[in-house]
Amino acid sequence: MEKLLDVRELRVRFGAYEAVHGISFAVGKGETLGLVGESGSGKSASSLALMGLLPATAAVSGVLRLGEQDVLALGEEERRRLRGRRVAMIFQEPMTALNPVMPIGRQIAEAVLAHEPHIARARLKQRVLEALHEVALPQPERRYHDYPHQFSGGQRQRIVIAMALINRPELVIADEPTTALDVTVQKQILALLRRLRTERGMAMIFISHDLAVVGEVADRIAVMRQGQIVECGPMRQILLEPQHTYTKQLLAAAPTMHTDRDHALETGQGA
Ligand SMILES: Nc1ncnc2c1ncn2[C@@H]1O[C@H](COP(=O)(O)OP(=O)(O)O)[C@@H](O)[C@H]1O
Ligand SMILES: [Mg+2]
């Protein structure tokens, strides 16, 4: 497996409190790593550290390599160029990722303009419409000028995904992307992410507190607890032969585990 991201001894401190205790993991090109653990275990702090989006009060140390780049050694402007272009993030609550007073078409266009300021206007609109078609938003031409509140939660998450992926990042970090959605919509968004990652060969870090959800998309799973990775392995191994007591507890606690696991194993999803 060719490594895309290599994380060594990542540590995140908020003042005297250490939220992430020196975790190490890698993500291969085109691979989906699931990061699972209960609330407060340091999943978001780790992913925000990767994106360079933690507040200035946070202290980050360790080594983050993305391809040949040493991410923590980059300046703020270089990190900004990395974001969106090579690494993009999808958050739990699409409403917080969207500007409520800007039409969605323009918001996605701005994501392109941030990296390609000289793109021709006609080409730009065409790119945005293609992106909206790709995430299967109904009638993108008609809805281009609509505002975020005019869409359902699932549609908003599709718009956020279109915005995150429009610059064709090599790695997408999805932090609880389906947690705010009801179960039916959750399944649709998971299917969409699976399709896009396969079509584009992009790598993904898929974060959730729910091991059943992670089991539906991940090739490998890292289990986090209290700022540490307690167990990491192939999806099937973690679901079928968990070694750590904490992983077993997560498995037992996952409400939809049984059916979802059978489904994932039958269809080979995540493998
Ligand atoms: N900006 C912050 N300032 C202080 N503490 C924080 C901040 N962000 C997160 N934390 C703390 O770090 C720990 C890990 O949080 P987080 O990474 O958000 O967990 P998870 O995403 O796994 O639910 C928690 O104890 C949380 O309270
Ligand atoms: Mg979180």
PDB file of C-alpha atoms and ligand atoms in Angstrom:
ATOM      1  CA  MET A   1       0.000   0.000   0.000  1.00  0.00           C
ATOM      2  CA  GLU A   2       1.404   3.368  -1.018  1.00  0.00           C
ATOM      3  CA  LYS A   3       1.089   5.816   1.857  1.00  0.00           C
ATOM      4  CA  LEU A   4      -0.686   9.098   1.298  1.00  0.00           C
ATOM      5  CA  LEU A   5      -0.817  10.313   4.885  1.00  0.00           C
ATOM      6  CA  ASP A   6       1.589   9.308   7.619  1.00  0.00           C
ATOM      7  CA  VAL A   7       0.861  10.493  11.141  1.00  0.00           C
ATOM      8  CA  ARG A   8       3.500   9.955  13.831  1.00  0.00           C
ATOM      9  CA  GLU A   9       3.133  10.744  17.508  1.00  0.00           C
ATOM     10  CA  LEU A  10       0.433  13.353  16.975  1.00  0.00           C
ATOM     11  CA  ARG A  11      -0.180  15.202  20.214  1.00  0.00           C
ATOM     12  CA  VAL A  12      -2.788  17.927  20.803  1.00  0.00           C
ATOM     13  CA  ARG A  13      -2.884  20.035  23.962  1.00  0.00           C
ATOM     14  CA  PHE A  14      -5.375  22.647  25.055  1.00  0.00           C
ATOM     15  CA  GLY A  15      -3.436  24.447  27.753  1.00  0.00           C
ATOM     16  CA  ALA A  16      -2.567  21.916  30.439  1.00  0.00           C
ATOM     17  CA  TYR A  17      -5.078  19.394  29.085  1.00  0.00           C
ATOM     18  CA  GLU A  18      -3.781  16.878  26.566  1.00  0.00           C
ATOM     19  CA  ALA A  19      -6.611  15.665  24.297  1.00  0.00           C
ATOM     20  CA  VAL A  20      -4.522  13.489  21.944  1.00  0.00           C
ATOM     21  CA  HIS A  21      -1.594  11.534  23.435  1.00  0.00           C
ATOM     22  CA  GLY A  22       0.789  10.923  20.557  1.00  0.00           C
ATOM     23  CA  ILE A  23      -1.178   8.766  18.104  1.00  0.00           C
ATOM     24  CA  SER A  24       0.333   7.202  14.977  1.00  0.00           C
ATOM     25  CA  PHE A  25      -1.463   5.915  11.888  1.00  0.00           C
ATOM     26  CA  ALA A  26      -1.210   5.934   8.127  1.00  0.00           C
ATOM     27  CA  VAL A  27      -3.714   6.194   5.279  1.00  0.00           C
ATOM     28  CA  GLY A  28      -2.905   4.647   1.905  1.00  0.00           C
ATOM     29  CA  LYS A  29      -3.769   6.180  -1.448  1.00  0.00           C
ATOM     30  CA  GLY A  30      -7.436   5.489  -2.129  1.00  0.00           C
ATOM     31  CA  GLU A  31      -7.913   3.848   1.253  1.00  0.00           C
ATOM     32  CA  THR A  32     -10.657   4.611   3.770  1.00  0.00           C
ATOM     33  CA  LEU A  33      -9.568   4.608   7.392  1.00  0.00           C
ATOM     34  CA  GLY A  34     -12.375   4.579   9.935  1.00  0.00           C
ATOM     35  CA  LEU A  35     -11.698   6.411  13.185  1.00  0.00           C
ATOM     36  CA  VAL A  36     -14.111   5.320  15.888  1.00  0.00           C
ATOM     37  CA  GLY A  37     -14.438   6.095  19.573  1.00  0.00           C
ATOM     38  CA  GLU A  38     -16.830   7.563  22.094  1.00  0.00           C
ATOM     39  CA  SER A  39     -17.489  11.271  22.327  1.00  0.00           C
ATOM     40  CA  GLY A  40     -14.501  13.181  23.748  1.00  0.00           C
ATOM     41  CA  SER A  41     -11.911  10.571  22.716  1.00  0.00           C
ATOM     42  CA  GLY A  42     -10.009  13.083  20.548  1.00  0.00           C
ATOM     43  CA  LYS A  43     -11.257  12.219  17.046  1.00  0.00           C
ATOM     44  CA  SER A  44     -12.160  15.771  16.032  1.00  0.00           C
ATOM     45  CA  ALA A  45      -9.090  17.288  17.686  1.00  0.00           C
ATOM     46  CA  SER A  46      -6.936  14.891  15.632  1.00  0.00           C
ATOM     47  CA  SER A  47      -8.664  15.685  12.350  1.00  0.00           C
ATOM     48  CA  LEU A  48      -8.662  19.446  12.955  1.00  0.00           C
ATOM     49  CA  ALA A  49      -4.921  19.184  13.686  1.00  0.00           C
ATOM     50  CA  LEU A  50      -4.479  17.522  10.278  1.00  0.00           C
ATOM     51  CA  MET A  51      -6.403  20.334   8.624  1.00  0.00           C
ATOM     52  CA  GLY A  52      -4.656  23.083  10.572  1.00  0.00           C
ATOM     53  CA  LEU A  53      -8.029  24.260  11.835  1.00  0.00           C
ATOM     54  CA  LEU A  54      -7.547  24.087  15.605  1.00  0.00           C
ATOM     55  CA  PRO A  55      -7.794  27.347  17.549  1.00  0.00           C
ATOM     56  CA  ALA A  56      -4.498  29.168  18.143  1.00  0.00           C
ATOM     57  CA  THR A  57      -4.657  28.130  21.807  1.00  0.00           C
ATOM     58  CA  ALA A  58      -4.072  24.484  20.828  1.00  0.00           C
ATOM     59  CA  ALA A  59      -0.514  23.099  20.766  1.00  0.00           C
ATOM     60  CA  VAL A  60       0.119  20.433  18.141  1.00  0.00           C
ATOM     61  CA  SER A  61       3.252  18.293  17.882  1.00  0.00           C
ATOM     62  CA  GLY A  62       4.355  15.199  16.005  1.00  0.00           C
ATOM     63  CA  VAL A  63       4.925  14.563  12.327  1.00  0.00           C
ATOM     64  CA  LEU A  64       2.194  14.783   9.681  1.00  0.00           C
ATOM     65  CA  ARG A  65       3.354  13.822   6.229  1.00  0.00           C
ATOM     66  CA  LEU A  66       1.030  14.166   3.258  1.00  0.00           C
ATOM     67  CA  GLY A  67       2.841  12.639   0.326  1.00  0.00           C
ATOM     68  CA  GLU A  68       6.187  14.394   0.374  1.00  0.00           C
ATOM     69  CA  GLN A  69       4.964  17.353   2.403  1.00  0.00           C
ATOM     70  CA  ASP A  70       5.716  17.860   6.083  1.00  0.00           C
ATOM     71  CA  VAL A  71       2.414  19.507   6.966  1.00  0.00           C
ATOM     72  CA  LEU A  72       3.318  20.953  10.379  1.00  0.00           C
ATOM     73  CA  ALA A  73       6.379  22.667   8.891  1.00  0.00           C
ATOM     74  CA  LEU A  74       4.277  24.621   6.370  1.00  0.00           C
ATOM     75  CA  GLY A  75       3.421  28.283   6.779  1.00  0.00           C
ATOM     76  CA  GLU A  76      -0.164  29.495   7.128  1.00  0.00           C
ATOM     77  CA  GLU A  77      -0.505  30.401   3.437  1.00  0.00           C
ATOM     78  CA  GLU A  78       0.788  27.004   2.316  1.00  0.00           C
ATOM     79  CA  ARG A  79      -1.602  25.283   4.729  1.00  0.00           C
ATOM     80  CA  ARG A  80      -4.469  27.287   3.307  1.00  0.00           C
ATOM     81  CA  ARG A  81      -3.553  26.102  -0.185  1.00  0.00           C
ATOM     82  CA  LEU A  82      -3.412  22.519   1.048  1.00  0.00           C
ATOM     83  CA  ARG A  83      -6.925  22.783   2.487  1.00  0.00           C
ATOM     84  CA  GLY A  84      -9.598  22.202  -0.062  1.00  0.00           C
ATOM     85  CA  ARG A  85      -7.029  21.521  -2.758  1.00  0.00           C
ATOM     86  CA  ARG A  86      -5.338  18.365  -1.414  1.00  0.00           C
ATOM     87  CA  VAL A  87      -7.287  17.702   1.785  1.00  0.00           C
ATOM     88  CA  ALA A  88     -10.922  18.589   2.380  1.00  0.00           C
ATOM     89  CA  MET A  89     -13.223  18.190   5.323  1.00  0.00           C
ATOM     90  CA  ILE A  90     -16.897  17.325   5.728  1.00  0.00           C
ATOM     91  CA  PHE A  91     -18.448  18.140   9.100  1.00  0.00           C
ATOM     92  CA  GLN A  92     -21.351  16.714  11.069  1.00  0.00           C
ATOM     93  CA  GLU A  93     -23.682  19.661  10.756  1.00  0.00           C
ATOM     94  CA  PRO A  94     -23.910  20.902   7.150  1.00  0.00           C
ATOM     95  CA  MET A  95     -25.510  24.160   8.271  1.00  0.00           C
ATOM     96  CA  THR A  96     -22.292  25.219  10.039  1.00  0.00           C
ATOM     97  CA  ALA A  97     -20.249  24.546   6.890  1.00  0.00           C
ATOM     98  CA  LEU A  98     -22.569  26.677   4.754  1.00  0.00           C
ATOM     99  CA  ASN A  99     -23.059  30.415   4.743  1.00  0.00           C
ATOM    100  CA  PRO A 100     -26.792  30.929   5.418  1.00  0.00           C
ATOM    101  CA  VAL A 101     -26.994  34.185   3.441  1.00  0.00           C
ATOM    102  CA  MET A 102     -25.237  33.070   0.253  1.00  0.00           C
ATOM    103  CA  PRO A 103     -26.839  31.026  -2.565  1.00  0.00           C
ATOM    104  CA  ILE A 104     -25.373  27.541  -2.664  1.00  0.00           C
ATOM    105  CA  GLY A 105     -24.114  27.805  -6.241  1.00  0.00           C
ATOM    106  CA  ARG A 106     -22.022  30.828  -5.358  1.00  0.00           C
ATOM    107  CA  GLN A 107     -20.637  29.144  -2.232  1.00  0.00           C
ATOM    108  CA  ILE A 108     -19.364  26.195  -4.207  1.00  0.00           C
ATOM    109  CA  ALA A 109     -18.005  28.549  -6.868  1.00  0.00           C
ATOM    110  CA  GLU A 110     -16.034  30.366  -4.153  1.00  0.00           C
ATOM    111  CA  ALA A 111     -14.391  27.080  -3.146  1.00  0.00           C
ATOM    112  CA  VAL A 112     -13.082  26.834  -6.717  1.00  0.00           C
ATOM    113  CA  LEU A 113     -12.093  30.512  -6.878  1.00  0.00           C
ATOM    114  CA  ALA A 114     -10.027  30.153  -3.695  1.00  0.00           C
ATOM    115  CA  HIS A 115      -7.636  27.965  -5.660  1.00  0.00           C
ATOM    116  CA  GLU A 116      -8.269  29.014  -9.278  1.00  0.00           C
ATOM    117  CA  PRO A 117      -8.974  32.753  -9.135  1.00  0.00           C
ATOM    118  CA  HIS A 118      -8.662  33.218 -12.910  1.00  0.00           C
ATOM    119  CA  ILE A 119     -11.098  30.522 -14.061  1.00  0.00           C
ATOM    120  CA  ALA A 120     -13.560  31.735 -16.742  1.00  0.00           C
ATOM    121  CA  ARG A 121     -17.047  32.470 -15.371  1.00  0.00           C
ATOM    122  CA  ALA A 122     -18.873  30.125 -17.764  1.00  0.00           C
ATOM    123  CA  ARG A 123     -16.470  27.298 -17.000  1.00  0.00           C
ATOM    124  CA  LEU A 124     -16.850  27.964 -13.272  1.00  0.00           C
ATOM    125  CA  LYS A 125     -20.627  27.643 -13.355  1.00  0.00           C
ATOM    126  CA  GLN A 126     -20.319  24.502 -15.436  1.00  0.00           C
ATOM    127  CA  ARG A 127     -17.911  23.011 -12.850  1.00  0.00           C
ATOM    128  CA  VAL A 128     -20.333  23.793  -9.997  1.00  0.00           C
ATOM    129  CA  LEU A 129     -23.288  22.240 -11.829  1.00  0.00           C
ATOM    130  CA  GLU A 130     -21.245  19.131 -12.606  1.00  0.00           C
ATOM    131  CA  ALA A 131     -20.322  18.844  -8.924  1.00  0.00           C
ATOM    132  CA  LEU A 132     -23.976  19.136  -7.884  1.00  0.00           C
ATOM    133  CA  HIS A 133     -24.989  16.506 -10.432  1.00  0.00           C
ATOM    134  CA  GLU A 134     -22.263  14.222  -9.130  1.00  0.00           C
ATOM    135  CA  VAL A 135     -23.694  14.295  -5.602  1.00  0.00           C
ATOM    136  CA  ALA A 136     -27.173  13.695  -7.058  1.00  0.00           C
ATOM    137  CA  LEU A 137     -28.740  16.918  -5.844  1.00  0.00           C
ATOM    138  CA  PRO A 138     -32.091  17.119  -7.678  1.00  0.00           C
ATOM    139  CA  GLN A 139     -32.385  19.821 -10.358  1.00  0.00           C
ATOM    140  CA  PRO A 140     -29.118  21.698  -9.751  1.00  0.00           C
ATOM    141  CA  GLU A 141     -29.727  24.224 -12.567  1.00  0.00           C
ATOM    142  CA  ARG A 142     -33.002  25.284 -11.017  1.00  0.00           C
ATOM    143  CA  ARG A 143     -31.641  25.326  -7.464  1.00  0.00           C
ATOM    144  CA  TYR A 144     -28.305  27.039  -8.100  1.00  0.00           C
ATOM    145  CA  HIS A 145     -29.509  30.351  -6.622  1.00  0.00           C
ATOM    146  CA  ASP A 146     -31.349  28.871  -3.624  1.00  0.00           C
ATOM    147  CA  TYR A 147     -30.148  29.381  -0.038  1.00  0.00           C
ATOM    148  CA  PRO A 148     -29.099  26.612   2.394  1.00  0.00           C
ATOM    149  CA  HIS A 149     -32.314  26.802   4.471  1.00  0.00           C
ATOM    150  CA  GLN A 150     -34.344  25.918   1.362  1.00  0.00           C
ATOM    151  CA  PHE A 151     -32.856  22.419   1.319  1.00  0.00           C
ATOM    152  CA  SER A 152     -33.397  19.360   3.519  1.00  0.00           C
ATOM    153  CA  GLY A 153     -30.637  18.162   5.875  1.00  0.00           C
ATOM    154  CA  GLY A 154     -29.610  15.395   3.499  1.00  0.00           C
ATOM    155  CA  GLN A 155     -29.556  17.768   0.520  1.00  0.00           C
ATOM    156  CA  ARG A 156     -27.454  20.219   2.504  1.00  0.00           C
ATOM    157  CA  GLN A 157     -24.936  17.489   3.273  1.00  0.00           C
ATOM    158  CA  ARG A 158     -24.816  16.690  -0.475  1.00  0.00           C
ATOM    159  CA  ILE A 159     -24.066  20.344  -1.162  1.00  0.00           C
ATOM    160  CA  VAL A 160     -21.292  20.329   1.468  1.00  0.00           C
ATOM    161  CA  ILE A 161     -19.848  17.171  -0.097  1.00  0.00           C
ATOM    162  CA  ALA A 162     -19.938  18.795  -3.550  1.00  0.00           C
ATOM    163  CA  MET A 163     -18.109  21.803  -2.126  1.00  0.00           C
ATOM    164  CA  ALA A 164     -15.514  19.647  -0.346  1.00  0.00           C
ATOM    165  CA  LEU A 165     -14.776  17.535  -3.406  1.00  0.00           C
ATOM    166  CA  ILE A 166     -14.932  20.091  -6.214  1.00  0.00           C
ATOM    167  CA  ASN A 167     -11.175  20.709  -6.170  1.00  0.00           C
ATOM    168  CA  ARG A 168     -10.545  16.958  -6.310  1.00  0.00           C
ATOM    169  CA  PRO A 169      -8.683  16.503  -3.020  1.00  0.00           C
ATOM    170  CA  GLU A 170      -6.588  13.364  -2.552  1.00  0.00           C
ATOM    171  CA  LEU A 171      -7.825  12.977   1.016  1.00  0.00           C
ATOM    172  CA  VAL A 172     -11.195  13.824   2.502  1.00  0.00           C
ATOM    173  CA  ILE A 173     -11.806  13.861   6.236  1.00  0.00           C
ATOM    174  CA  ALA A 174     -15.452  13.213   7.052  1.00  0.00           C
ATOM    175  CA  ASP A 175     -16.114  13.952  10.744  1.00  0.00           C
ATOM    176  CA  GLU A 176     -19.439  12.370  11.786  1.00  0.00           C
ATOM    177  CA  PRO A 177     -20.911  13.291   8.365  1.00  0.00           C
ATOM    178  CA  THR A 178     -24.131  11.341   8.926  1.00  0.00           C
ATOM    179  CA  THR A 179     -24.640  11.753  12.673  1.00  0.00           C
ATOM    180  CA  ALA A 180     -27.101  14.647  12.346  1.00  0.00           C
ATOM    181  CA  LEU A 181     -29.227  12.812   9.750  1.00  0.00           C
ATOM    182  CA  ASP A 182     -32.032  10.314  10.177  1.00  0.00           C
ATOM    183  CA  VAL A 183     -31.275   6.674   9.410  1.00  0.00           C
ATOM    184  CA  THR A 184     -32.633   6.560   5.849  1.00  0.00           C
ATOM    185  CA  VAL A 185     -30.789   9.688   4.781  1.00  0.00           C
ATOM    186  CA  GLN A 186     -27.697   8.471   6.631  1.00  0.00           C
ATOM    187  CA  LYS A 187     -27.622   5.376   4.425  1.00  0.00           C
ATOM    188  CA  GLN A 188     -27.971   7.467   1.262  1.00  0.00           C
ATOM    189  CA  ILE A 189     -25.090   9.748   2.254  1.00  0.00           C
ATOM    190  CA  LEU A 190     -22.916   6.735   3.133  1.00  0.00           C
ATOM    191  CA  ALA A 191     -23.677   5.211  -0.269  1.00  0.00           C
ATOM    192  CA  LEU A 192     -22.803   8.519  -1.933  1.00  0.00           C
ATOM    193  CA  LEU A 193     -19.452   8.767  -0.122  1.00  0.00           C
ATOM    194  CA  ARG A 194     -18.651   5.160  -1.043  1.00  0.00           C
ATOM    195  CA  ARG A 195     -19.458   5.799  -4.694  1.00  0.00           C
ATOM    196  CA  LEU A 196     -17.457   9.034  -4.903  1.00  0.00           C
ATOM    197  CA  ARG A 197     -14.417   7.596  -3.194  1.00  0.00           C
ATOM    198  CA  THR A 198     -14.437   4.588  -5.554  1.00  0.00           C
ATOM    199  CA  GLU A 199     -15.003   6.692  -8.682  1.00  0.00           C
ATOM    200  CA  ARG A 200     -12.267   9.147  -7.781  1.00  0.00           C
ATOM    201  CA  GLY A 201      -9.848   6.841  -6.003  1.00  0.00           C
ATOM    202  CA  MET A 202      -9.571   9.323  -3.171  1.00  0.00           C
ATOM    203  CA  ALA A 203      -8.507   8.432   0.349  1.00  0.00           C
ATOM    204  CA  MET A 204     -10.824   9.099   3.260  1.00  0.00           C
ATOM    205  CA  ILE A 205     -10.696   9.314   7.033  1.00  0.00           C
ATOM    206  CA  PHE A 206     -14.216   8.515   8.149  1.00  0.00           C
ATOM    207  CA  ILE A 207     -14.904   9.490  11.753  1.00  0.00           C
ATOM    208  CA  SER A 208     -17.843   8.314  13.835  1.00  0.00           C
ATOM    209  CA  HIS A 209     -18.726   7.347  17.394  1.00  0.00           C
ATOM    210  CA  ASP A 210     -20.773   4.507  15.824  1.00  0.00           C
ATOM    211  CA  LEU A 211     -18.806   1.393  14.917  1.00  0.00           C
ATOM    212  CA  ALA A 212     -21.686   0.100  12.772  1.00  0.00           C
ATOM    213  CA  VAL A 213     -21.514   3.161  10.535  1.00  0.00           C
ATOM    214  CA  VAL A 214     -17.722   3.021  10.304  1.00  0.00           C
ATOM    215  CA  GLY A 215     -17.937  -0.684   9.406  1.00  0.00           C
ATOM    216  CA  GLU A 216     -19.996   0.206   6.338  1.00  0.00           C
ATOM    217  CA  VAL A 217     -17.315   2.339   4.718  1.00  0.00           C
ATOM    218  CA  ALA A 218     -13.877   1.650   6.174  1.00  0.00           C
ATOM    219  CA  ASP A 219     -11.153  -0.604   4.774  1.00  0.00           C
ATOM    220  CA  ARG A 220      -9.308  -0.376   8.073  1.00  0.00           C
ATOM    221  CA  ILE A 221     -10.495   0.825  11.460  1.00  0.00           C
ATOM    222  CA  ALA A 222      -8.599   2.608  14.235  1.00  0.00           C
ATOM    223  CA  VAL A 223     -10.319   2.577  17.627  1.00  0.00           C
ATOM    224  CA  MET A 224      -9.693   5.651  19.759  1.00  0.00           C
ATOM    225  CA  ARG A 225     -10.166   5.964  23.471  1.00  0.00           C
ATOM    226  CA  GLN A 226      -9.155   8.843  25.715  1.00  0.00           C
ATOM    227  CA  GLY A 227      -6.696  10.310  23.262  1.00  0.00           C
ATOM    228  CA  GLN A 228      -5.073   7.043  22.235  1.00  0.00           C
ATOM    229  CA  ILE A 229      -5.514   4.441  19.509  1.00  0.00           C
ATOM    230  CA  VAL A 230      -6.181   1.218  21.397  1.00  0.00           C
ATOM    231  CA  GLU A 231      -6.631  -1.050  18.381  1.00  0.00           C
ATOM    232  CA  CYS A 232      -6.189  -0.756  14.626  1.00  0.00           C
ATOM    233  CA  GLY A 233      -6.728  -3.349  11.896  1.00  0.00           C
ATOM    234  CA  PRO A 234      -8.659  -4.411   8.809  1.00  0.00           C
ATOM    235  CA  MET A 235     -12.420  -3.748   9.006  1.00  0.00           C
ATOM    236  CA  ARG A 236     -13.377  -7.442   9.238  1.00  0.00           C
ATOM    237  CA  GLN A 237     -10.828  -8.161  11.919  1.00  0.00           C
ATOM    238  CA  ILE A 238     -12.073  -5.294  14.101  1.00  0.00           C
ATOM    239  CA  LEU A 239     -15.735  -6.270  13.635  1.00  0.00           C
ATOM    240  CA  LEU A 240     -15.349 -10.037  13.877  1.00  0.00           C
ATOM    241  CA  GLU A 241     -12.325 -10.573  16.116  1.00  0.00           C
ATOM    242  CA  PRO A 242     -11.891  -7.470  18.244  1.00  0.00           C
ATOM    243  CA  GLN A 243      -8.974  -7.849  20.629  1.00  0.00           C
ATOM    244  CA  HIS A 244      -9.443  -4.914  22.951  1.00  0.00           C
ATOM    245  CA  THR A 245     -12.145  -4.876  25.620  1.00  0.00           C
ATOM    246  CA  TYR A 246     -13.115  -1.348  24.611  1.00  0.00           C
ATOM    247  CA  THR A 247     -13.679  -2.396  20.976  1.00  0.00           C
ATOM    248  CA  LYS A 248     -15.897  -5.226  22.205  1.00  0.00           C
ATOM    249  CA  GLN A 249     -17.896  -2.723  24.221  1.00  0.00           C
ATOM    250  CA  LEU A 250     -18.310  -0.493  21.169  1.00  0.00           C
ATOM    251  CA  LEU A 251     -19.479  -3.482  19.149  1.00  0.00           C
ATOM    252  CA  ALA A 252     -22.006  -4.441  21.789  1.00  0.00           C
ATOM    253  CA  ALA A 253     -23.227  -0.842  21.998  1.00  0.00           C
ATOM    254  CA  ALA A 254     -23.686  -0.338  18.242  1.00  0.00           C
ATOM    255  CA  PRO A 255     -27.470  -0.597  17.874  1.00  0.00           C
ATOM    256  CA  THR A 256     -27.599  -1.497  14.193  1.00  0.00           C
ATOM    257  CA  MET A 257     -24.437  -3.555  14.312  1.00  0.00           C
ATOM    258  CA  HIS A 258     -25.820  -6.923  13.440  1.00  0.00           C
ATOM    259  CA  THR A 259     -27.630  -6.133  10.213  1.00  0.00           C
ATOM    260  CA  ASP A 260     -25.083  -3.582   9.073  1.00  0.00           C
ATOM    261  CA  ARG A 261     -22.176  -5.888   9.688  1.00  0.00           C
ATOM    262  CA  ASP A 262     -23.830  -8.722   7.785  1.00  0.00           C
ATOM    263  CA  HIS A 263     -24.626  -6.315   4.979  1.00  0.00           C
ATOM    264  CA  ALA A 264     -21.077  -4.981   4.822  1.00  0.00           C
ATOM    265  CA  LEU A 265     -19.583  -8.459   4.837  1.00  0.00           C
ATOM    266  CA  GLU A 266     -21.997  -9.811   2.215  1.00  0.00           C
ATOM    267  CA  THR A 267     -21.450  -7.041  -0.271  1.00  0.00           C
ATOM    268  CA  GLY A 268     -17.771  -6.656   0.434  1.00  0.00           C
ATOM    269  CA  GLN A 269     -18.245  -2.996   1.109  1.00  0.00           C
ATOM    270  CA  GLY A 270     -15.314  -1.428   2.822  1.00  0.00           C
ATOM    271  CA  ALA A 271     -13.035  -4.250   1.720  1.00  0.00           C
TER     272      ALA A 271
HETATM  273  N1  LIG B   1     -11.018  24.028  21.581  1.00  0.00           N
HETATM  274  C1  LIG B   1     -10.914  23.249  22.675  1.00  0.00           C
HETATM  275  N2  LIG B   1     -10.494  23.743  23.863  1.00  0.00           N
HETATM  276  C2  LIG B   1     -10.385  22.951  24.946  1.00  0.00           C
HETATM  277  N3  LIG B   1     -10.645  21.639  24.955  1.00  0.00           N
HETATM  278  C3  LIG B   1     -11.070  21.080  23.819  1.00  0.00           C
HETATM  279  C4  LIG B   1     -11.226  21.849  22.611  1.00  0.00           C
HETATM  280  N4  LIG B   1     -11.650  21.016  21.628  1.00  0.00           N
HETATM  281  C5  LIG B   1     -11.766  19.800  22.197  1.00  0.00           C
HETATM  282  N5  LIG B   1     -11.417  19.827  23.505  1.00  0.00           N
HETATM  283  C6  LIG B   1     -11.393  18.678  24.429  1.00  0.00           C
HETATM  284  O1  LIG B   1     -10.581  17.668  23.866  1.00  0.00           O
HETATM  285  C7  LIG B   1     -11.161  16.381  24.081  1.00  0.00           C
HETATM  286  C8  LIG B   1     -11.372  15.681  22.759  1.00  0.00           C
HETATM  287  O2  LIG B   1     -12.396  16.353  22.043  1.00  0.00           O
HETATM  288  P1  LIG B   1     -12.809  15.950  20.580  1.00  0.00           P
HETATM  289  O3  LIG B   1     -11.600  15.759  19.770  1.00  0.00           O
HETATM  290  O4  LIG B   1     -13.781  16.976  20.124  1.00  0.00           O
HETATM  291  O5  LIG B   1     -13.524  14.548  20.818  1.00  0.00           O
HETATM  292  P2  LIG B   1     -14.398  13.671  19.811  1.00  0.00           P
HETATM  293  O6  LIG B   1     -14.369  14.322  18.465  1.00  0.00           O
HETATM  294  O7  LIG B   1     -13.751  12.319  19.822  1.00  0.00           O
HETATM  295  O8  LIG B   1     -15.776  13.628  20.401  1.00  0.00           O
HETATM  296  C9  LIG B   1     -12.438  16.612  24.856  1.00  0.00           C
HETATM  297  O9  LIG B   1     -12.172  16.414  26.231  1.00  0.00           O
HETATM  298  C10 LIG B   1     -12.770  18.055  24.575  1.00  0.00           C
HETATM  299  O10 LIG B   1     -13.475  18.641  25.643  1.00  0.00           O
HETATM  300 MG    MG B   2     -15.968  15.030  17.287  1.00  0.00          MG
END
